[in-house]
């Protein structure tokens, strides 16, 4: 028996109808699972899971929530789903989230991430039951000057590669809908949430370092690392999700006071190079390996990008809970659990949420 999850976030999620786009993905499936454990009725809208090993299927979410396969670019289908569900709250996570894929397919990336956001807000606008909305974008939404300071919420939007630019656009779209259609009087409070690279069990997306490592390990191969010295702000998936849930609960109880953009980045001590991350993973797994090929021309990818989290810290009382070592431990345990053939994946994810929240309580969060 762990702690009672329904009590967290002022208990606002219990009995609420919560619509999550992108529920079949890495972050969306964890969010759907966490919401379910808090007593929410979860309704998901996304493309179908890509493989049998996706977190959504491994955790049996297809049987625990109401999911509809659908394309975020299909405005009519999305609006019909909102009209059928009448959700109280909505989280938007459906997106093409991979930078390298955005170089291969910029048109699809812009269409999904920009027009998908427009379609999402059109559906919200036409569904009066919705009172709290969080659009999940990215730390890459900022114009990246590669400077040493953290980006703050009012810094200019930008983006060099198509993915980053599409997330900057998603932010501008959010702001436009917020200012044009969702005043406090309309009763729907809207916010956007910006987080960096997240890691954790259940992520099998291509071109991501941790899934790539575990894929290689399964095949007894060495991981090829393109940019070993790139510094990234590593964060466990539960950290930003806790931020999104806290933010939406405040939007629900206090409305427009919490509208706007919010950074949910890690503390600076969680910044580490790709090489340091993989070495920390190897220390736990004891198997797998990596090699660095001679330098080659790689597409431009932003270097260091830090988020200033003072706003979330002071106004939401949110801050990261796990240090770098714990982040890696949670992540590796999450992946190693998946190699276990027993049917306890859902319970193991819930255990991680419980132990994460226990640590948060100890920090008075
Ligand atoms: N994972 C990270 O490190 C990270 C970092 C910053 C921001 N984000 C953002 O978080 C969100 C979720 O990312 P993720 O890592 O879970 O990605 P993911 O690829 O695991 O999941 C993406 C989800 O979006 C859905 N989707 C994609 N294209 C769609 C379309 N055309 N129509 C309907 N659904 C579609 C997929 O079906 C899936 O459910 C994205 O908005 C992403 O940009 C992720």
mmCIF file of C-alpha atoms and ligand atoms in Angstrom:
data_model
loop_
_atom_site.group_PDB
_atom_site.id
_atom_site.type_symbol
_atom_site.label_atom_id
_atom_site.label_comp_id
_atom_site.label_asym_id
_atom_site.label_seq_id
_atom_site.Cartn_x
_atom_site.Cartn_y
_atom_site.Cartn_z
ATOM 1 C CA UNK A 1 0.000 0.000 0.000
ATOM 2 C CA UNK A 2 1.581 3.277 -1.051
ATOM 3 C CA UNK A 3 0.434 6.816 -0.438
ATOM 4 C CA UNK A 4 -3.016 7.882 -1.612
ATOM 5 C CA UNK A 5 -2.470 9.636 -4.953
ATOM 6 C CA UNK A 6 -5.976 11.122 -5.087
ATOM 7 C CA UNK A 7 -5.066 13.639 -2.341
ATOM 8 C CA UNK A 8 -2.335 15.374 -4.334
ATOM 9 C CA UNK A 9 -2.863 18.662 -6.201
ATOM 10 C CA UNK A 10 -5.660 19.543 -3.772
ATOM 11 C CA UNK A 11 -7.566 16.493 -4.954
ATOM 12 C CA UNK A 12 -8.864 18.403 -7.998
ATOM 13 C CA UNK A 13 -8.442 15.505 -10.415
ATOM 14 C CA UNK A 14 -10.738 13.087 -8.634
ATOM 15 C CA UNK A 15 -13.835 12.523 -10.750
ATOM 16 C CA UNK A 16 -12.786 15.042 -13.422
ATOM 17 C CA UNK A 17 -12.964 14.306 -17.124
ATOM 18 C CA UNK A 18 -9.501 15.008 -18.498
ATOM 19 C CA UNK A 19 -8.721 14.921 -22.218
ATOM 20 C CA UNK A 20 -5.104 14.207 -23.192
ATOM 21 C CA UNK A 21 -3.886 14.481 -26.775
ATOM 22 C CA UNK A 22 -0.804 12.351 -27.455
ATOM 23 C CA UNK A 23 -1.791 9.780 -24.802
ATOM 24 C CA UNK A 24 -0.176 6.942 -26.785
ATOM 25 C CA UNK A 25 3.242 8.631 -26.582
ATOM 26 C CA UNK A 26 5.921 8.566 -23.917
ATOM 27 C CA UNK A 27 4.900 11.572 -21.830
ATOM 28 C CA UNK A 28 1.190 11.299 -22.633
ATOM 29 C CA UNK A 29 0.985 7.666 -21.470
ATOM 30 C CA UNK A 30 2.695 8.483 -18.156
ATOM 31 C CA UNK A 31 0.337 11.462 -17.719
ATOM 32 C CA UNK A 32 -2.737 9.333 -18.504
ATOM 33 C CA UNK A 33 -1.570 6.730 -15.997
ATOM 34 C CA UNK A 34 -0.931 9.314 -13.258
ATOM 35 C CA UNK A 35 -4.327 10.971 -13.867
ATOM 36 C CA UNK A 36 -6.066 7.587 -13.748
ATOM 37 C CA UNK A 37 -4.465 6.859 -10.380
ATOM 38 C CA UNK A 38 -5.750 10.201 -9.088
ATOM 39 C CA UNK A 39 -9.311 9.180 -9.918
ATOM 40 C CA UNK A 40 -9.726 11.152 -13.151
ATOM 41 C CA UNK A 41 -11.642 9.794 -16.134
ATOM 42 C CA UNK A 42 -9.076 10.017 -18.906
ATOM 43 C CA UNK A 43 -9.921 10.454 -22.593
ATOM 44 C CA UNK A 44 -7.070 10.187 -25.051
ATOM 45 C CA UNK A 45 -6.776 11.275 -28.680
ATOM 46 C CA UNK A 46 -3.672 10.385 -30.723
ATOM 47 C CA UNK A 47 -2.276 8.214 -33.478
ATOM 48 C CA UNK A 48 -2.257 4.519 -32.536
ATOM 49 C CA UNK A 49 0.768 3.192 -30.607
ATOM 50 C CA UNK A 50 3.620 2.365 -32.978
ATOM 51 C CA UNK A 51 4.811 -0.903 -31.464
ATOM 52 C CA UNK A 52 3.775 -3.532 -28.910
ATOM 53 C CA UNK A 53 6.500 -2.290 -26.569
ATOM 54 C CA UNK A 54 5.042 1.237 -26.302
ATOM 55 C CA UNK A 55 4.343 2.288 -22.721
ATOM 56 C CA UNK A 56 0.653 2.807 -23.573
ATOM 57 C CA UNK A 57 0.202 -0.886 -24.429
ATOM 58 C CA UNK A 58 2.687 -2.335 -21.940
ATOM 59 C CA UNK A 59 0.757 -0.596 -19.136
ATOM 60 C CA UNK A 60 -2.622 -1.705 -20.514
ATOM 61 C CA UNK A 61 -3.858 1.873 -20.885
ATOM 62 C CA UNK A 62 -5.988 0.796 -23.831
ATOM 63 C CA UNK A 63 -8.173 -0.959 -21.235
ATOM 64 C CA UNK A 64 -8.001 1.670 -18.481
ATOM 65 C CA UNK A 65 -8.815 4.903 -20.323
ATOM 66 C CA UNK A 66 -11.070 5.857 -23.224
ATOM 67 C CA UNK A 67 -8.792 6.279 -26.208
ATOM 68 C CA UNK A 68 -9.656 7.336 -29.736
ATOM 69 C CA UNK A 69 -7.255 6.896 -32.616
ATOM 70 C CA UNK A 70 -7.180 10.144 -34.558
ATOM 71 C CA UNK A 71 -4.970 12.629 -36.351
ATOM 72 C CA UNK A 72 -4.518 16.016 -34.694
ATOM 73 C CA UNK A 73 -4.623 17.531 -38.184
ATOM 74 C CA UNK A 74 -8.201 16.268 -38.578
ATOM 75 C CA UNK A 75 -10.052 19.230 -37.108
ATOM 76 C CA UNK A 76 -13.541 17.743 -37.482
ATOM 77 C CA UNK A 77 -12.640 14.471 -35.778
ATOM 78 C CA UNK A 78 -10.930 16.284 -32.907
ATOM 79 C CA UNK A 79 -13.869 18.644 -32.392
ATOM 80 C CA UNK A 80 -16.303 15.724 -32.495
ATOM 81 C CA UNK A 81 -14.262 13.958 -29.802
ATOM 82 C CA UNK A 82 -14.316 17.046 -27.562
ATOM 83 C CA UNK A 83 -18.063 17.413 -28.164
ATOM 84 C CA UNK A 84 -18.631 13.762 -27.209
ATOM 85 C CA UNK A 85 -16.478 13.852 -24.060
ATOM 86 C CA UNK A 86 -17.264 17.323 -22.638
ATOM 87 C CA UNK A 87 -13.971 17.358 -20.712
ATOM 88 C CA UNK A 88 -13.347 19.556 -17.671
ATOM 89 C CA UNK A 89 -9.658 19.917 -18.475
ATOM 90 C CA UNK A 90 -7.363 19.271 -21.444
ATOM 91 C CA UNK A 91 -3.633 18.671 -21.928
ATOM 92 C CA UNK A 92 -2.174 18.972 -25.434
ATOM 93 C CA UNK A 93 0.838 16.715 -26.049
ATOM 94 C CA UNK A 94 0.235 15.335 -29.553
ATOM 95 C CA UNK A 95 3.157 16.430 -31.706
ATOM 96 C CA UNK A 96 5.955 15.351 -33.986
ATOM 97 C CA UNK A 97 8.646 15.736 -31.278
ATOM 98 C CA UNK A 98 11.910 14.721 -32.958
ATOM 99 C CA UNK A 99 14.382 17.348 -34.209
ATOM 100 C CA UNK A 100 16.106 15.089 -36.758
ATOM 101 C CA UNK A 101 12.762 13.919 -38.144
ATOM 102 C CA UNK A 102 11.784 17.557 -38.576
ATOM 103 C CA UNK A 103 14.708 17.969 -41.011
ATOM 104 C CA UNK A 104 13.441 14.984 -43.024
ATOM 105 C CA UNK A 105 9.834 16.084 -42.945
ATOM 106 C CA UNK A 106 9.465 19.784 -42.140
ATOM 107 C CA UNK A 107 6.038 20.121 -43.731
ATOM 108 C CA UNK A 108 4.524 17.320 -41.636
ATOM 109 C CA UNK A 109 6.211 18.721 -38.504
ATOM 110 C CA UNK A 110 4.808 22.219 -39.018
ATOM 111 C CA UNK A 111 1.389 20.898 -39.972
ATOM 112 C CA UNK A 112 1.166 18.657 -36.892
ATOM 113 C CA UNK A 113 2.730 20.990 -34.356
ATOM 114 C CA UNK A 114 1.268 24.288 -35.567
ATOM 115 C CA UNK A 115 -2.082 23.440 -37.164
ATOM 116 C CA UNK A 116 -2.490 20.660 -34.599
ATOM 117 C CA UNK A 117 -2.304 23.356 -31.906
ATOM 118 C CA UNK A 118 -4.780 25.537 -33.793
ATOM 119 C CA UNK A 119 -7.171 22.581 -34.125
ATOM 120 C CA UNK A 120 -6.768 21.827 -30.425
ATOM 121 C CA UNK A 121 -7.673 25.397 -29.423
ATOM 122 C CA UNK A 122 -10.574 25.483 -31.897
ATOM 123 C CA UNK A 123 -11.945 22.357 -30.219
ATOM 124 C CA UNK A 124 -11.448 23.893 -26.740
ATOM 125 C CA UNK A 125 -13.150 27.098 -27.890
ATOM 126 C CA UNK A 126 -16.216 25.167 -29.003
ATOM 127 C CA UNK A 127 -16.459 23.071 -25.823
ATOM 128 C CA UNK A 128 -17.709 25.252 -22.938
ATOM 129 C CA UNK A 129 -17.157 22.520 -20.331
ATOM 130 C CA UNK A 130 -13.357 22.981 -20.567
ATOM 131 C CA UNK A 131 -12.057 25.215 -17.756
ATOM 132 C CA UNK A 132 -8.319 24.482 -17.622
ATOM 133 C CA UNK A 133 -5.909 23.878 -20.510
ATOM 134 C CA UNK A 134 -2.170 23.192 -20.684
ATOM 135 C CA UNK A 135 -0.343 23.155 -24.017
ATOM 136 C CA UNK A 136 2.944 21.260 -23.753
ATOM 137 C CA UNK A 137 5.622 22.844 -25.926
ATOM 138 C CA UNK A 138 9.387 22.675 -25.305
ATOM 139 C CA UNK A 139 12.455 24.533 -24.053
ATOM 140 C CA UNK A 140 13.360 24.680 -27.754
ATOM 141 C CA UNK A 141 10.574 27.233 -28.314
ATOM 142 C CA UNK A 142 12.978 30.023 -27.270
ATOM 143 C CA UNK A 143 15.231 31.908 -29.653
ATOM 144 C CA UNK A 144 18.432 30.103 -28.670
ATOM 145 C CA UNK A 145 21.344 32.513 -28.260
ATOM 146 C CA UNK A 146 23.497 29.754 -26.754
ATOM 147 C CA UNK A 147 24.253 32.054 -23.869
ATOM 148 C CA UNK A 148 25.069 31.054 -20.300
ATOM 149 C CA UNK A 149 21.835 32.297 -18.678
ATOM 150 C CA UNK A 150 18.599 30.416 -18.354
ATOM 151 C CA UNK A 151 15.685 31.428 -20.592
ATOM 152 C CA UNK A 152 12.826 33.198 -18.895
ATOM 153 C CA UNK A 153 9.173 32.996 -19.814
ATOM 154 C CA UNK A 154 9.053 36.415 -21.484
ATOM 155 C CA UNK A 155 12.146 35.844 -23.682
ATOM 156 C CA UNK A 156 11.510 35.884 -27.454
ATOM 157 C CA UNK A 157 10.273 32.761 -29.215
ATOM 158 C CA UNK A 158 12.397 31.383 -32.046
ATOM 159 C CA UNK A 159 13.821 28.087 -33.257
ATOM 160 C CA UNK A 160 16.450 27.218 -35.870
ATOM 161 C CA UNK A 161 15.396 23.701 -36.933
ATOM 162 C CA UNK A 162 11.789 23.021 -38.017
ATOM 163 C CA UNK A 163 10.854 21.252 -34.763
ATOM 164 C CA UNK A 164 12.063 24.115 -32.553
ATOM 165 C CA UNK A 165 10.421 26.713 -34.794
ATOM 166 C CA UNK A 166 7.151 24.745 -34.758
ATOM 167 C CA UNK A 167 7.191 24.805 -30.945
ATOM 168 C CA UNK A 168 7.897 28.548 -30.929
ATOM 169 C CA UNK A 169 4.877 28.893 -33.245
ATOM 170 C CA UNK A 170 2.763 26.681 -30.977
ATOM 171 C CA UNK A 171 3.550 29.124 -28.162
ATOM 172 C CA UNK A 172 2.537 32.129 -30.277
ATOM 173 C CA UNK A 173 -0.680 30.363 -31.262
ATOM 174 C CA UNK A 174 -1.394 29.665 -27.583
ATOM 175 C CA UNK A 175 -0.857 33.300 -26.679
ATOM 176 C CA UNK A 176 -3.064 34.480 -29.532
ATOM 177 C CA UNK A 177 -5.952 32.180 -28.531
ATOM 178 C CA UNK A 178 -5.470 33.141 -24.888
ATOM 179 C CA UNK A 179 -5.681 36.837 -25.619
ATOM 180 C CA UNK A 180 -8.349 36.646 -28.295
ATOM 181 C CA UNK A 181 -10.761 34.031 -26.990
ATOM 182 C CA UNK A 182 -10.095 32.988 -23.402
ATOM 183 C CA UNK A 183 -10.529 35.937 -21.116
ATOM 184 C CA UNK A 184 -11.134 35.293 -17.414
ATOM 185 C CA UNK A 185 -14.834 35.895 -18.057
ATOM 186 C CA UNK A 186 -14.916 32.991 -20.512
ATOM 187 C CA UNK A 187 -14.163 30.633 -17.662
ATOM 188 C CA UNK A 188 -11.341 28.775 -19.441
ATOM 189 C CA UNK A 189 -7.796 29.376 -18.175
ATOM 190 C CA UNK A 190 -4.967 28.559 -20.604
ATOM 191 C CA UNK A 191 -1.251 28.008 -20.020
ATOM 192 C CA UNK A 192 1.738 26.598 -21.877
ATOM 193 C CA UNK A 193 4.485 24.484 -20.363
ATOM 194 C CA UNK A 194 8.121 24.358 -21.493
ATOM 195 C CA UNK A 195 10.424 21.549 -20.425
ATOM 196 C CA UNK A 196 13.649 20.112 -21.792
ATOM 197 C CA UNK A 197 14.842 16.619 -22.650
ATOM 198 C CA UNK A 198 13.081 14.120 -20.473
ATOM 199 C CA UNK A 199 14.032 10.517 -19.883
ATOM 200 C CA UNK A 200 12.337 7.564 -18.230
ATOM 201 C CA UNK A 201 11.108 4.029 -18.795
ATOM 202 C CA UNK A 202 8.682 3.606 -21.664
ATOM 203 C CA UNK A 203 10.294 5.947 -24.191
ATOM 204 C CA UNK A 204 11.072 4.091 -27.423
ATOM 205 C CA UNK A 205 11.115 7.061 -29.813
ATOM 206 C CA UNK A 206 13.802 7.089 -32.527
ATOM 207 C CA UNK A 207 16.837 9.403 -32.414
ATOM 208 C CA UNK A 208 16.758 9.727 -28.626
ATOM 209 C CA UNK A 209 19.853 8.809 -26.712
ATOM 210 C CA UNK A 210 18.359 6.698 -23.898
ATOM 211 C CA UNK A 211 15.974 4.609 -26.052
ATOM 212 C CA UNK A 212 18.845 4.212 -28.532
ATOM 213 C CA UNK A 213 21.057 2.907 -25.726
ATOM 214 C CA UNK A 214 18.521 0.306 -24.559
ATOM 215 C CA UNK A 215 17.696 -0.725 -28.147
ATOM 216 C CA UNK A 216 21.413 -1.294 -28.774
ATOM 217 C CA UNK A 217 21.776 -3.147 -25.466
ATOM 218 C CA UNK A 218 18.940 -5.529 -26.383
ATOM 219 C CA UNK A 219 20.704 -6.322 -29.649
ATOM 220 C CA UNK A 220 24.113 -6.703 -27.959
ATOM 221 C CA UNK A 221 25.404 -3.738 -29.934
ATOM 222 C CA UNK A 222 27.284 -0.621 -28.924
ATOM 223 C CA UNK A 223 25.513 2.718 -29.031
ATOM 224 C CA UNK A 224 27.019 5.203 -31.495
ATOM 225 C CA UNK A 225 27.133 8.666 -29.928
ATOM 226 C CA UNK A 226 27.235 11.611 -32.314
ATOM 227 C CA UNK A 227 27.727 14.456 -29.825
ATOM 228 C CA UNK A 228 29.300 13.020 -26.636
ATOM 229 C CA UNK A 229 30.191 16.417 -25.225
ATOM 230 C CA UNK A 230 26.799 18.047 -25.791
ATOM 231 C CA UNK A 231 25.459 19.254 -22.447
ATOM 232 C CA UNK A 232 21.774 18.548 -21.852
ATOM 233 C CA UNK A 233 19.482 19.301 -18.925
ATOM 234 C CA UNK A 234 18.441 15.694 -18.115
ATOM 235 C CA UNK A 235 15.186 15.345 -16.293
ATOM 236 C CA UNK A 236 13.001 12.386 -15.369
ATOM 237 C CA UNK A 237 9.603 12.428 -17.085
ATOM 238 C CA UNK A 238 7.793 12.668 -13.731
ATOM 239 C CA UNK A 239 9.332 16.100 -13.048
ATOM 240 C CA UNK A 240 7.660 18.115 -15.817
ATOM 241 C CA UNK A 241 4.489 16.004 -15.577
ATOM 242 C CA UNK A 242 4.239 16.954 -11.895
ATOM 243 C CA UNK A 243 4.626 20.579 -13.026
ATOM 244 C CA UNK A 244 1.882 20.254 -15.671
ATOM 245 C CA UNK A 245 -0.482 18.661 -13.137
ATOM 246 C CA UNK A 246 0.231 21.326 -10.544
ATOM 247 C CA UNK A 247 -0.243 24.081 -13.121
ATOM 248 C CA UNK A 248 -3.578 22.701 -14.398
ATOM 249 C CA UNK A 249 -4.824 22.258 -10.820
ATOM 250 C CA UNK A 250 -4.077 25.958 -10.176
ATOM 251 C CA UNK A 251 -5.762 26.943 -13.436
ATOM 252 C CA UNK A 252 -8.772 24.958 -12.252
ATOM 253 C CA UNK A 253 -8.979 26.525 -8.796
ATOM 254 C CA UNK A 254 -7.622 30.045 -9.428
ATOM 255 C CA UNK A 255 -8.208 30.525 -13.155
ATOM 256 C CA UNK A 256 -6.521 33.265 -15.153
ATOM 257 C CA UNK A 257 -4.025 34.139 -12.382
ATOM 258 C CA UNK A 258 -1.993 31.172 -13.611
ATOM 259 C CA UNK A 259 -2.425 31.705 -17.378
ATOM 260 C CA UNK A 260 0.669 32.171 -19.542
ATOM 261 C CA UNK A 261 3.963 30.374 -20.129
ATOM 262 C CA UNK A 262 5.781 28.305 -17.490
ATOM 263 C CA UNK A 263 9.255 26.739 -17.481
ATOM 264 C CA UNK A 264 9.674 23.329 -15.853
ATOM 265 C CA UNK A 265 13.385 22.662 -16.285
ATOM 266 C CA UNK A 266 15.850 20.787 -14.100
ATOM 267 C CA UNK A 267 18.230 22.276 -11.571
ATOM 268 C CA UNK A 268 21.619 23.092 -13.041
ATOM 269 C CA UNK A 269 23.292 20.203 -11.222
ATOM 270 C CA UNK A 270 21.305 17.868 -13.511
ATOM 271 C CA UNK A 271 23.078 19.275 -16.562
ATOM 272 C CA UNK A 272 25.483 16.666 -17.880
ATOM 273 C CA UNK A 273 27.071 15.649 -21.143
ATOM 274 C CA UNK A 274 25.678 12.781 -23.203
ATOM 275 C CA UNK A 275 28.813 10.806 -22.337
ATOM 276 C CA UNK A 276 28.286 11.354 -18.579
ATOM 277 C CA UNK A 277 24.677 10.211 -18.878
ATOM 278 C CA UNK A 278 25.550 7.011 -20.706
ATOM 279 C CA UNK A 279 28.381 6.258 -18.298
ATOM 280 C CA UNK A 280 25.980 6.673 -15.348
ATOM 281 C CA UNK A 281 23.501 4.300 -17.047
ATOM 282 C CA UNK A 282 26.266 1.760 -17.697
ATOM 283 C CA UNK A 283 27.191 1.792 -14.019
ATOM 284 C CA UNK A 284 23.745 0.420 -13.188
ATOM 285 C CA UNK A 285 23.083 -1.890 -16.126
ATOM 286 C CA UNK A 286 26.576 -3.376 -16.167
ATOM 287 C CA UNK A 287 25.940 -4.236 -19.803
ATOM 288 C CA UNK A 288 25.730 -2.324 -23.059
ATOM 289 C CA UNK A 289 28.378 0.056 -24.340
ATOM 290 C CA UNK A 290 29.040 3.024 -26.597
ATOM 291 C CA UNK A 291 31.480 4.339 -29.151
ATOM 292 C CA UNK A 292 32.114 7.763 -30.637
ATOM 293 C CA UNK A 293 32.697 7.831 -34.410
ATOM 294 C CA UNK A 294 35.175 10.281 -35.957
ATOM 295 C CA UNK A 295 33.489 13.686 -36.203
ATOM 296 C CA UNK A 296 31.117 14.030 -39.104
ATOM 297 C CA UNK A 297 28.773 16.744 -40.337
ATOM 298 C CA UNK A 298 25.594 16.498 -38.277
ATOM 299 C CA UNK A 299 22.549 18.719 -38.833
ATOM 300 C CA UNK A 300 22.523 21.811 -36.630
ATOM 301 C CA UNK A 301 21.210 21.056 -33.174
ATOM 302 C CA UNK A 302 21.080 23.725 -30.497
ATOM 303 C CA UNK A 303 23.813 23.426 -27.898
ATOM 304 C CA UNK A 304 23.266 24.309 -24.263
ATOM 305 C CA UNK A 305 19.775 25.495 -23.508
ATOM 306 C CA UNK A 306 18.890 26.249 -19.918
ATOM 307 C CA UNK A 307 15.543 27.164 -18.461
ATOM 308 C CA UNK A 308 15.147 29.639 -15.619
ATOM 309 C CA UNK A 309 12.572 28.057 -13.300
ATOM 310 C CA UNK A 310 12.218 30.951 -10.825
ATOM 311 C CA UNK A 311 8.614 31.622 -11.871
ATOM 312 C CA UNK A 312 7.402 28.052 -11.261
ATOM 313 C CA UNK A 313 9.467 27.938 -8.097
ATOM 314 C CA UNK A 314 8.054 31.095 -6.528
ATOM 315 C CA UNK A 315 4.490 31.123 -7.865
ATOM 316 C CA UNK A 316 3.673 27.402 -8.029
ATOM 317 C CA UNK A 317 6.098 26.190 -5.326
ATOM 318 C CA UNK A 318 7.325 23.673 -7.924
ATOM 319 C CA UNK A 319 10.877 22.491 -8.126
ATOM 320 C CA UNK A 320 12.656 19.372 -9.362
ATOM 321 C CA UNK A 321 12.802 16.518 -6.884
ATOM 322 C CA UNK A 322 15.358 14.060 -8.294
ATOM 323 C CA UNK A 323 19.088 14.703 -8.511
ATOM 324 C CA UNK A 324 21.098 13.421 -11.501
ATOM 325 C CA UNK A 325 21.867 10.058 -9.866
ATOM 326 C CA UNK A 326 18.210 9.454 -8.921
ATOM 327 C CA UNK A 327 17.071 10.559 -12.380
ATOM 328 C CA UNK A 328 19.299 7.910 -13.931
ATOM 329 C CA UNK A 329 18.210 5.261 -11.392
ATOM 330 C CA UNK A 330 14.488 5.861 -12.007
ATOM 331 C CA UNK A 331 15.145 5.725 -15.740
ATOM 332 C CA UNK A 332 17.192 2.543 -15.776
ATOM 333 C CA UNK A 333 14.765 0.801 -13.398
ATOM 334 C CA UNK A 334 11.922 1.800 -15.701
ATOM 335 C CA UNK A 335 13.634 0.176 -18.699
ATOM 336 C CA UNK A 336 14.844 -2.898 -16.841
ATOM 337 C CA UNK A 337 11.284 -3.481 -15.620
ATOM 338 C CA UNK A 338 10.171 -3.746 -19.232
ATOM 339 C CA UNK A 339 12.460 -6.726 -19.777
ATOM 340 C CA UNK A 340 10.487 -8.496 -17.094
ATOM 341 C CA UNK A 341 7.793 -10.575 -18.791
ATOM 342 C CA UNK A 342 5.330 -10.421 -15.862
ATOM 343 C CA UNK A 343 2.299 -8.214 -16.147
ATOM 344 C CA UNK A 344 3.290 -5.638 -13.516
ATOM 345 C CA UNK A 345 4.331 -2.711 -15.673
ATOM 346 C CA UNK A 346 1.381 -0.522 -14.687
ATOM 347 C CA UNK A 347 1.978 -1.197 -10.964
ATOM 348 C CA UNK A 348 5.700 -0.516 -11.322
ATOM 349 C CA UNK A 349 5.030 2.852 -12.946
ATOM 350 C CA UNK A 350 2.577 3.671 -10.128
ATOM 351 C CA UNK A 351 5.266 2.702 -7.584
ATOM 352 C CA UNK A 352 7.662 5.155 -9.214
ATOM 353 C CA UNK A 353 5.048 7.921 -9.027
ATOM 354 C CA UNK A 354 4.451 7.124 -5.364
ATOM 355 C CA UNK A 355 8.120 7.127 -4.427
ATOM 356 C CA UNK A 356 8.611 10.333 -6.445
ATOM 357 C CA UNK A 357 5.788 12.024 -4.510
ATOM 358 C CA UNK A 358 7.126 10.736 -1.206
ATOM 359 C CA UNK A 359 10.447 12.432 -2.018
ATOM 360 C CA UNK A 360 8.576 15.608 -3.026
ATOM 361 C CA UNK A 361 6.713 15.635 0.303
ATOM 362 C CA UNK A 362 10.018 15.321 2.180
ATOM 363 C CA UNK A 363 11.155 18.460 0.340
ATOM 364 C CA UNK A 364 7.937 20.194 1.478
ATOM 365 C CA UNK A 365 6.615 20.449 -2.093
HETATM 366 N N1 LIG B 1 10.330 13.766 -24.734
HETATM 367 C C1 LIG B 1 10.988 14.919 -24.575
HETATM 368 O O1 LIG B 1 12.181 14.929 -24.213
HETATM 369 C C2 LIG B 1 10.273 16.220 -24.803
HETATM 370 C C3 LIG B 1 10.956 17.414 -24.494
HETATM 371 C C4 LIG B 1 10.296 18.643 -24.660
HETATM 372 C C5 LIG B 1 9.004 18.650 -25.138
HETATM 373 N N2 LIG B 1 8.360 17.485 -25.457
HETATM 374 C C6 LIG B 1 6.981 17.584 -25.967
HETATM 375 O O2 LIG B 1 6.143 16.723 -25.206
HETATM 376 C C7 LIG B 1 5.109 16.212 -26.050
HETATM 377 C C8 LIG B 1 5.098 14.695 -25.979
HETATM 378 O O3 LIG B 1 6.351 14.205 -26.418
HETATM 379 P P1 LIG B 1 6.748 12.679 -26.293
HETATM 380 O O4 LIG B 1 8.165 12.631 -25.951
HETATM 381 O O5 LIG B 1 5.783 11.964 -25.446
HETATM 382 O O6 LIG B 1 6.586 12.203 -27.814
HETATM 383 P P2 LIG B 1 6.083 10.795 -28.406
HETATM 384 O O7 LIG B 1 6.563 10.744 -29.809
HETATM 385 O O8 LIG B 1 6.417 9.686 -27.496
HETATM 386 O O9 LIG B 1 4.505 10.972 -28.423
HETATM 387 C C9 LIG B 1 3.871 11.837 -29.314
HETATM 388 C C10 LIG B 1 2.380 11.644 -29.224
HETATM 389 O O10 LIG B 1 1.772 12.511 -30.186
HETATM 390 C C11 LIG B 1 0.956 11.735 -31.048
HETATM 391 N N3 LIG B 1 0.976 12.297 -32.400
HETATM 392 C C12 LIG B 1 2.047 12.548 -33.190
HETATM 393 N N4 LIG B 1 1.624 13.016 -34.367
HETATM 394 C C13 LIG B 1 0.262 13.045 -34.312
HETATM 395 C C14 LIG B 1 -0.754 13.412 -35.226
HETATM 396 N N5 LIG B 1 -0.478 13.854 -36.452
HETATM 397 N N6 LIG B 1 -2.036 13.299 -34.813
HETATM 398 C C15 LIG B 1 -2.356 12.839 -33.579
HETATM 399 N N7 LIG B 1 -1.437 12.471 -32.689
HETATM 400 C C16 LIG B 1 -0.143 12.583 -33.061
HETATM 401 C C17 LIG B 1 1.536 10.328 -31.042
HETATM 402 O O11 LIG B 1 0.577 9.389 -31.459
HETATM 403 C C18 LIG B 1 1.920 10.212 -29.576
HETATM 404 O O12 LIG B 1 0.776 9.881 -28.824
HETATM 405 C C19 LIG B 1 5.378 16.774 -27.446
HETATM 406 O O13 LIG B 1 4.621 17.925 -27.624
HETATM 407 C C20 LIG B 1 6.853 17.110 -27.402
HETATM 408 O O14 LIG B 1 7.181 18.097 -28.328
HETATM 409 C C21 LIG B 1 8.972 16.273 -25.298
#
